[in-house]
CSV table of N, CA and C in Angstrom, one decimal:
chain,number,residue,atom,x,y,z
A,1,UNK,N,82.7,79.0,99.2
A,1,UNK,CA,84.0,78.8,98.6
A,1,UNK,C,84.8,77.8,99.3
A,2,UNK,N,84.6,77.5,100.6
A,2,UNK,CA,85.4,76.4,101.2
A,2,UNK,C,85.2,75.1,100.7
A,3,UNK,N,84.0,74.7,100.2
A,3,UNK,CA,83.7,73.4,99.7
A,3,UNK,C,84.3,73.1,98.3
A,4,UNK,N,84.7,74.3,97.6
A,4,UNK,CA,85.3,74.1,96.3
A,4,UNK,C,86.5,73.3,96.2
A,5,UNK,N,87.3,73.3,97.3
A,5,UNK,CA,88.5,72.5,97.4
A,5,UNK,C,88.3,71.0,97.9
A,6,UNK,N,87.0,70.7,98.2
A,6,UNK,CA,86.9,69.3,98.7
A,6,UNK,C,86.8,68.3,97.6
A,7,UNK,N,87.0,67.1,97.9
A,7,UNK,CA,87.1,66.1,97.0
A,7,UNK,C,85.9,65.9,96.3
A,8,UNK,N,84.8,66.2,96.8
A,8,UNK,CA,83.4,66.1,96.1
A,8,UNK,C,83.3,66.9,94.9
A,9,UNK,N,84.2,67.9,94.7
A,9,UNK,CA,84.2,68.8,93.6
A,9,UNK,C,85.2,68.3,92.6
A,10,UNK,N,84.7,67.9,91.4
A,10,UNK,CA,85.7,67.5,90.3
A,10,UNK,C,86.1,68.7,89.5
A,11,UNK,N,86.9,68.6,88.6
A,11,UNK,CA,87.5,69.5,87.7
A,11,UNK,C,86.4,70.2,86.9
A,12,UNK,N,85.5,69.5,86.4
A,12,UNK,CA,84.3,70.0,85.6
A,12,UNK,C,83.4,70.9,86.5
A,13,UNK,N,83.2,70.4,87.7
A,13,UNK,CA,82.3,71.2,88.7
A,13,UNK,C,83.0,72.5,89.1
A,14,UNK,N,84.3,72.5,89.3
A,14,UNK,CA,85.0,73.7,89.6
A,14,UNK,C,84.9,74.7,88.5
A,15,UNK,N,85.1,74.1,87.3
A,15,UNK,CA,85.2,75.0,86.1
A,15,UNK,C,83.7,75.7,85.9
A,16,UNK,N,82.7,74.9,86.2
A,16,UNK,CA,81.3,75.4,86.0
A,16,UNK,C,81.0,76.5,87.2
A,17,UNK,N,81.6,76.2,88.3
A,17,UNK,CA,81.4,77.1,89.4
A,17,UNK,C,82.0,78.4,89.2
A,18,UNK,N,83.3,78.4,88.6
A,18,UNK,CA,84.0,79.6,88.3
A,18,UNK,C,83.6,80.5,87.1
A,19,UNK,N,82.7,79.8,86.2
A,19,UNK,CA,82.4,80.5,85.0
A,19,UNK,C,81.7,81.8,85.1
A,20,UNK,N,80.8,82.0,86.2
A,20,UNK,CA,80.2,83.4,86.2
A,20,UNK,C,81.0,84.4,86.7
A,21,UNK,N,82.3,84.1,87.4
A,21,UNK,CA,83.2,85.0,87.9
A,21,UNK,C,84.2,85.5,86.8
A,22,UNK,N,84.7,86.7,87.0
A,22,UNK,CA,85.8,87.3,86.3
A,22,UNK,C,87.1,86.9,86.5
A,23,UNK,N,87.7,86.0,85.6
A,23,UNK,CA,89.2,85.5,85.9
A,23,UNK,C,89.4,84.7,87.1
A,24,UNK,N,88.5,83.8,87.4
A,24,UNK,CA,88.6,82.9,88.5
A,24,UNK,C,88.8,81.4,88.0
A,25,UNK,N,89.7,80.7,88.6
A,25,UNK,CA,90.1,79.4,88.3
A,25,UNK,C,90.1,78.7,89.7
A,26,UNK,N,89.4,77.7,89.8
A,26,UNK,CA,89.5,76.9,91.1
A,26,UNK,C,90.3,75.6,90.8
A,27,UNK,N,91.1,75.3,91.9
A,27,UNK,CA,91.7,73.9,91.8
A,27,UNK,C,91.5,73.3,93.2
A,28,UNK,N,92.1,72.1,93.5
A,28,UNK,CA,91.8,71.5,94.9
A,28,UNK,C,92.4,72.2,96.1
A,29,UNK,N,93.2,73.2,95.8
A,29,UNK,CA,93.8,73.9,96.9
A,29,UNK,C,93.3,75.4,96.9
A,30,UNK,N,92.5,75.7,96.1
A,30,UNK,CA,91.8,77.2,96.1
A,30,UNK,C,91.4,77.7,97.4
A,31,UNK,N,90.5,77.0,98.0
A,31,UNK,CA,89.8,77.3,99.3
A,31,UNK,C,90.8,77.5,100.5
A,32,UNK,N,91.6,76.5,100.6
A,32,UNK,CA,92.6,76.5,101.7
A,32,UNK,C,93.6,77.7,101.6
A,33,UNK,N,94.2,77.9,100.3
A,33,UNK,CA,95.1,78.9,100.1
A,33,UNK,C,94.5,80.2,100.4
A,34,UNK,N,93.2,80.5,99.9
A,34,UNK,CA,92.6,81.8,100.0
A,34,UNK,C,92.2,82.0,101.5
A,35,UNK,N,91.9,81.0,102.3
A,35,UNK,CA,91.5,81.1,103.6
A,35,UNK,C,92.7,81.5,104.4
A,36,UNK,N,94.0,80.8,104.1
A,36,UNK,CA,95.1,81.0,104.9
A,36,UNK,C,95.7,82.4,104.6
A,37,UNK,N,95.5,82.9,103.3
A,37,UNK,CA,95.9,84.2,102.9
A,37,UNK,C,95.0,85.2,103.8
A,38,UNK,N,93.7,85.2,103.7
A,38,UNK,CA,92.9,86.1,104.4
A,38,UNK,C,93.1,86.0,105.9
A,39,UNK,N,93.3,84.8,106.5
A,39,UNK,CA,93.6,84.7,107.9
A,39,UNK,C,94.9,85.4,108.2
A,40,UNK,N,95.9,85.3,107.4
A,40,UNK,CA,97.2,86.0,107.7
A,40,UNK,C,97.1,87.4,107.7
A,41,UNK,N,96.4,88.0,106.8
A,41,UNK,CA,96.2,89.4,106.8
A,41,UNK,C,95.4,89.9,108.0
A,42,UNK,N,94.4,89.1,108.4
A,42,UNK,CA,93.6,89.5,109.6
A,42,UNK,C,94.5,89.3,110.8
A,43,UNK,N,95.4,88.3,110.8
A,43,UNK,CA,96.2,88.1,112.1
A,43,UNK,C,97.2,89.4,112.2
A,44,UNK,N,97.8,89.8,111.1
A,44,UNK,CA,98.7,90.9,111.1
A,44,UNK,C,98.0,92.1,111.6
A,45,UNK,N,96.8,92.4,111.0
A,45,UNK,CA,96.1,93.5,111.5
A,45,UNK,C,95.7,93.5,112.9
A,46,UNK,N,95.2,92.3,113.5
A,46,UNK,CA,95.0,92.2,114.9
A,46,UNK,C,96.1,92.5,115.7
A,47,UNK,N,97.2,92.0,115.4
A,47,UNK,CA,98.4,92.3,116.1
A,47,UNK,C,98.7,93.8,116.2
A,48,UNK,N,98.5,94.6,115.1
A,48,UNK,CA,98.8,96.0,115.0
A,48,UNK,C,97.7,96.7,115.9
A,49,UNK,N,96.4,96.2,115.7
A,49,UNK,CA,95.4,96.9,116.4
A,49,UNK,C,95.5,96.7,118.0
A,50,UNK,N,96.0,95.6,118.3
A,50,UNK,CA,96.3,95.3,119.8
A,50,UNK,C,97.5,96.0,120.3
A,51,UNK,N,98.3,96.6,119.6
A,51,UNK,CA,99.6,97.2,120.0
A,51,UNK,C,100.7,96.2,120.1
A,52,UNK,N,100.6,95.1,119.7
A,52,UNK,CA,101.6,94.1,119.8
A,52,UNK,C,102.8,94.3,118.6
A,53,UNK,N,102.4,94.9,117.6
A,53,UNK,CA,103.3,95.4,116.6
A,53,UNK,C,103.1,96.8,116.2
A,54,UNK,N,104.1,97.5,115.8
A,54,UNK,CA,104.1,98.9,115.5
A,54,UNK,C,103.5,99.1,114.0
A,55,UNK,N,103.7,98.1,113.2
A,55,UNK,CA,103.2,98.0,111.8
A,55,UNK,C,103.4,96.6,111.3
A,56,UNK,N,102.9,96.4,110.2
A,56,UNK,CA,102.8,95.0,109.7
A,56,UNK,C,102.5,95.0,108.2
A,57,UNK,N,102.9,93.9,107.6
A,57,UNK,CA,102.7,93.6,106.3
A,57,UNK,C,102.5,92.2,106.0
A,58,UNK,N,101.5,91.7,105.2
A,58,UNK,CA,101.3,90.4,104.9
A,58,UNK,C,101.5,90.1,103.5
A,59,UNK,N,102.5,89.3,103.2
A,59,UNK,CA,102.9,89.1,101.8
A,59,UNK,C,102.3,87.7,101.6
A,60,UNK,N,101.1,87.6,100.9
A,60,UNK,CA,100.3,86.5,100.7
A,60,UNK,C,99.9,86.2,99.3
A,61,UNK,N,99.6,84.9,99.0
A,61,UNK,CA,99.0,84.5,97.6
A,61,UNK,C,97.8,83.7,98.0
A,62,UNK,N,96.8,83.8,97.4
A,62,UNK,CA,96.5,85.0,96.6
A,62,UNK,C,96.2,86.2,97.4
A,63,UNK,N,96.6,87.5,96.8
A,63,UNK,CA,96.6,88.6,97.5
A,63,UNK,C,95.2,89.1,97.9
A,64,UNK,N,94.2,88.8,97.1
A,64,UNK,CA,92.9,89.3,97.5
A,64,UNK,C,92.6,90.7,97.0
A,65,UNK,N,93.5,91.4,96.3
A,65,UNK,CA,93.2,92.8,95.9
A,65,UNK,C,92.3,92.9,94.7
A,66,UNK,N,91.9,91.9,94.0
A,66,UNK,CA,91.0,92.0,92.9
A,66,UNK,C,89.6,91.7,93.3
A,67,UNK,N,89.4,91.0,94.3
A,67,UNK,CA,88.0,90.5,94.8
A,67,UNK,C,87.3,91.8,95.3
A,68,UNK,N,85.9,91.8,95.0
A,68,UNK,CA,85.1,92.7,95.7
A,68,UNK,C,84.8,92.3,97.0
A,69,UNK,N,84.3,93.2,97.8
A,69,UNK,CA,83.8,92.9,99.2
A,69,UNK,C,82.8,91.8,99.3
A,70,UNK,N,82.0,91.5,98.3
A,70,UNK,CA,81.0,90.5,98.2
A,70,UNK,C,81.1,89.6,97.1
A,71,UNK,N,82.3,89.6,96.3
A,71,UNK,CA,82.4,88.6,95.1
A,71,UNK,C,83.9,88.4,94.8
A,72,UNK,N,84.1,87.1,94.4
A,72,UNK,CA,85.4,86.7,93.9
A,72,UNK,C,85.6,87.3,92.5
A,73,UNK,N,86.9,87.7,92.3
A,73,UNK,CA,87.2,88.3,91.0
A,73,UNK,C,88.8,88.3,90.8
A,74,UNK,N,89.1,88.2,89.6
A,74,UNK,CA,90.5,88.4,89.2
A,74,UNK,C,91.5,87.5,90.0
A,75,UNK,N,91.2,86.1,90.0
A,75,UNK,CA,92.0,85.2,90.7
A,75,UNK,C,91.9,85.3,92.2
A,76,UNK,N,91.2,86.1,92.8
A,76,UNK,CA,91.0,86.3,94.3
A,76,UNK,C,89.7,85.9,94.7
A,77,UNK,N,89.6,85.0,95.7
A,77,UNK,CA,88.4,84.5,96.2
A,77,UNK,C,87.7,85.4,97.2
A,78,UNK,N,88.6,86.0,97.9
A,78,UNK,CA,88.2,87.0,99.1
A,78,UNK,C,88.9,88.3,99.0
A,79,UNK,N,88.2,89.3,99.3
A,79,UNK,CA,88.9,90.5,99.5
A,79,UNK,C,89.5,90.6,100.9
A,80,UNK,N,90.7,90.4,100.9
A,80,UNK,CA,91.5,90.3,102.3
A,80,UNK,C,91.3,91.6,102.9
A,81,UNK,N,91.3,92.8,102.3
A,81,UNK,CA,91.2,94.0,103.0
A,81,UNK,C,89.9,94.3,103.6
A,82,UNK,N,88.7,93.8,102.8
A,82,UNK,CA,87.5,93.9,103.3
A,82,UNK,C,87.3,93.0,104.5
A,83,UNK,N,87.8,91.8,104.5
A,83,UNK,CA,87.6,90.8,105.6
A,83,UNK,C,88.4,91.4,106.9
A,84,UNK,N,89.6,92.0,106.6
A,84,UNK,CA,90.4,92.5,107.7
A,84,UNK,C,89.7,93.7,108.3
A,85,UNK,N,89.3,94.6,107.5
A,85,UNK,CA,88.6,95.8,108.0
A,85,UNK,C,87.4,95.4,108.9
A,86,UNK,N,86.6,94.7,108.4
A,86,UNK,CA,85.5,94.2,109.2
A,86,UNK,C,85.8,93.6,110.5
A,87,UNK,N,86.9,92.7,110.4
A,87,UNK,CA,87.3,92.1,111.7
A,87,UNK,C,87.8,93.1,112.7
A,88,UNK,N,88.5,94.1,112.3
A,88,UNK,CA,89.0,95.0,113.2
A,88,UNK,C,87.8,95.9,113.7
A,89,UNK,N,86.9,96.3,112.8
A,89,UNK,CA,85.8,97.1,113.3
A,89,UNK,C,85.0,96.4,114.3
A,90,UNK,N,84.7,95.0,114.1
A,90,UNK,CA,83.8,94.3,115.0
A,90,UNK,C,84.6,94.0,116.3
A,91,UNK,N,85.9,93.7,116.2
A,91,UNK,CA,86.7,93.3,117.5
A,91,UNK,C,87.0,94.4,118.4
A,92,UNK,N,87.3,95.6,117.9
A,92,UNK,CA,87.5,96.7,118.9
A,92,UNK,C,86.4,97.8,118.9
A,93,UNK,N,85.3,97.3,118.3
A,93,UNK,CA,84.0,98.3,118.4
A,93,UNK,C,84.3,99.7,117.8
A,94,UNK,N,84.8,99.7,116.6
A,94,UNK,CA,85.0,101.0,116.0
A,94,UNK,C,83.8,101.2,115.2
A,95,UNK,N,83.2,102.4,115.1
A,95,UNK,CA,82.1,102.6,114.2
A,95,UNK,C,82.5,103.9,113.5
A,96,UNK,N,82.6,103.8,112.2
A,96,UNK,CA,83.0,105.0,111.4
A,96,UNK,C,81.8,106.0,111.1
A,97,UNK,N,82.1,107.2,111.2
A,97,UNK,CA,81.1,108.1,110.9
A,97,UNK,C,81.3,108.7,109.4
A,98,UNK,N,80.2,108.6,108.7
A,98,UNK,CA,80.3,109.0,107.2
A,98,UNK,C,79.8,108.0,106.4
A,99,UNK,N,79.9,108.2,105.0
A,99,UNK,CA,79.4,107.3,104.0
A,99,UNK,C,80.1,106.1,103.9
A,100,UNK,N,79.8,105.0,104.5
A,100,UNK,CA,80.5,103.9,104.5
A,100,UNK,C,79.4,102.7,104.8
A,101,UNK,N,79.9,101.5,104.4
A,101,UNK,CA,79.0,100.3,104.5
A,101,UNK,C,79.5,99.5,105.6
A,102,UNK,N,78.6,99.0,106.4
A,102,UNK,CA,78.9,98.1,107.6
A,102,UNK,C,78.6,96.8,107.3
């Protein structure tokens, strides 16, 4: 997804890349904005997990709430919640017990 915003991708290539996804449109800022949004959510969660903040909220665009954990969807390239959750699990070595996917 990072390469979709590079100058090597033209308008027609972005449209072709987006066609298999549900409600996805790429432009030359898509990758950067999606990465900044996901990174912001992860940073807030890291601060809370480390006890530097009591609570937090990340008001970001794109919000990432339509994307699946493994697929872009609904104008969202990444599932910010899935990325954030994996980051926290891996960084503080939490392993959940029960029916979940690691």
